[in-house]
Coordinates of C-alpha atoms in Angstrom, one line a residue:
X1 CA -9.4 47.8 20.9
X2 CA -6.8 45.3 21.7
X3 CA -3.7 44.5 19.6
X4 CA -3.9 40.8 18.7
X5 CA -0.7 40.8 16.7
X6 CA 1.5 41.3 19.7
X7 CA -0.1 38.3 21.5
X8 CA 0.4 36.1 18.5
X9 CA 4.0 37.3 18.1
X10 CA 4.8 36.6 21.7
X11 CA 3.3 33.1 21.3
X12 CA 5.7 32.4 18.5
X13 CA 8.6 33.2 20.9
X14 CA 6.8 31.1 23.6
X15 CA 6.7 28.1 21.2
X16 CA 10.4 28.5 20.5
X17 CA 11.2 28.5 24.2
X18 CA 9.1 25.4 24.8
X19 CA 10.7 23.6 21.9
X20 CA 14.2 24.5 23.2
X21 CA 13.2 23.2 26.7
X22 CA 11.8 20.0 25.3
X23 CA 15.0 19.5 23.3
X24 CA 17.2 20.1 26.4
X25 CA 18.8 23.2 25.0
X26 CA 17.7 25.4 28.0
X27 CA 17.1 24.5 31.6
X28 CA 13.7 24.1 33.2
X29 CA 14.4 27.1 35.5
X30 CA 15.2 29.4 32.4
X31 CA 12.2 28.2 30.5
X32 CA 9.9 28.7 33.5
X33 CA 11.2 32.2 34.0
X34 CA 10.6 33.1 30.3
X35 CA 7.2 31.5 30.3
X36 CA 6.2 33.7 33.3
X37 CA 7.6 36.9 31.9
X38 CA 6.8 36.8 28.1
X39 CA 3.0 37.2 28.4
X40 CA 3.4 40.5 30.2
X41 CA 5.1 41.9 27.0
X42 CA 1.6 42.2 25.4
X43 CA 0.8 45.1 27.8
X44 CA 3.1 47.4 25.8
X45 CA 0.5 47.4 23.1
X46 CA -2.8 46.6 24.7
X47 CA -2.6 42.9 23.9
X48 CA -4.0 39.8 25.5
X49 CA -2.0 37.5 27.7
X50 CA -4.1 34.5 26.6
X51 CA -3.0 34.9 23.0
X52 CA 0.6 35.0 24.1
X53 CA 0.1 31.8 26.1
X54 CA -1.8 29.8 23.5
X55 CA 1.0 27.3 22.8
X56 CA 1.8 27.0 26.5
X57 CA -1.9 26.4 27.3
X58 CA -2.3 23.6 24.8
X59 CA 1.0 21.9 25.2
X60 CA 2.6 22.3 28.7
X61 CA 1.7 22.8 32.3
X62 CA 2.4 26.4 33.2
X63 CA 3.8 25.4 36.6
X64 CA 6.1 22.4 36.0
X65 CA 6.4 22.4 32.2
X66 CA 5.1 18.8 31.9
X67 CA 4.5 18.3 28.2
X68 CA 1.0 17.1 27.8
X69 CA 0.3 13.7 26.3
X70 CA -2.8 12.7 24.5
X71 CA -4.5 11.1 27.5
X72 CA -3.4 13.7 30.1
X73 CA -6.1 15.5 32.0
X74 CA -5.5 19.2 31.4
X75 CA -7.0 21.6 33.8
X76 CA -7.7 24.8 31.8
X77 CA -9.0 27.9 33.6
X78 CA -11.0 29.0 30.6
X79 CA -13.0 25.8 30.5
X80 CA -13.3 25.5 34.3
X81 CA -14.6 29.1 34.4
X82 CA -17.2 28.5 31.6
X83 CA -18.4 25.3 33.4
X84 CA -18.9 27.2 36.6
X85 CA -21.5 29.3 34.8
X86 CA -23.1 26.3 33.2
X87 CA -23.8 24.7 36.6
X88 CA -24.8 28.0 38.3
X89 CA -22.0 28.3 40.9
X90 CA -22.5 31.9 41.6
X91 CA -20.6 32.2 44.9
X92 CA -17.5 30.3 43.7
X93 CA -15.3 32.0 41.1
X94 CA -12.6 29.6 39.8
X95 CA -11.0 32.5 37.8
X96 CA -10.4 34.4 41.1
X97 CA -8.9 31.4 42.8
X98 CA -6.8 30.7 39.7
X99 CA -5.2 34.2 39.7
X100 CA -4.6 34.0 43.5
X101 CA -2.9 30.7 42.9
X102 CA -0.7 32.1 40.1
X103 CA 0.5 34.8 42.5
X104 CA 1.0 32.4 45.5
X105 CA 2.6 29.6 43.5
X106 CA 4.6 31.8 41.1
X107 CA 3.3 30.5 37.7
X108 CA 1.7 32.4 34.8
X109 CA -0.5 30.3 32.6
X110 CA -4.0 29.1 31.7
X111 CA -3.5 25.4 32.1
X112 CA -2.1 23.0 34.6
X113 CA -1.4 19.3 34.7
X114 CA -3.7 17.5 37.1
X115 CA -0.9 17.0 39.6
X116 CA -0.1 20.7 39.9
X117 CA -3.8 21.5 40.0
X118 CA -4.3 19.1 42.9
X119 CA -1.3 20.6 44.7
X120 CA -2.3 24.2 44.3
X121 CA -6.1 23.8 44.8
X122 CA -6.1 21.1 47.5
X123 CA -8.0 23.2 50.0
X124 CA -10.7 24.0 47.4
X125 CA -11.1 20.5 45.9
X126 CA -13.0 19.2 48.9
X127 CA -15.6 22.0 48.8
X128 CA -19.0 21.1 47.3
X129 CA -18.8 23.8 44.6
X130 CA -15.4 22.5 43.4
X131 CA -16.7 18.9 43.4
X132 CA -19.6 20.0 41.2
X133 CA -17.3 22.0 39.0
X134 CA -14.8 19.1 38.5
X135 CA -17.7 16.7 37.7
X136 CA -19.0 19.1 35.1
X137 CA -15.4 19.6 33.7
X138 CA -14.9 15.8 33.5
X139 CA -18.1 15.4 31.5
X140 CA -16.9 18.2 29.1
X141 CA -13.5 16.5 28.7
X142 CA -15.0 13.1 28.0

């Protein structure tokens, strides 16, 4: 059984870091370093990284810390993954591609702005499966 309290506690710290970054109190480099490391703290108590990243997922791009505006297209791995099952893309696993991209591009998070998504997934965007997935995702977001 996982410990949800540690994830929620780390998210409170994550929110503070993002607020301090938005207010110019800490540098982008410092904020990105903390954003990448904090979710790993949940492993000390069988917690869930997604709970520790809730504020980040909903408010900022995990790679560039762009603060989302109301009309921004947010690319969230959880929604993308569920859409891939809805449209029966069995061979293509966005979750696997996402984790590979996190490792390769040195970010840790569950959402990206569209610009970072396009940059990190440019080789996949042209594939038929990704085109279907992005179409289904766009319909979900509308």
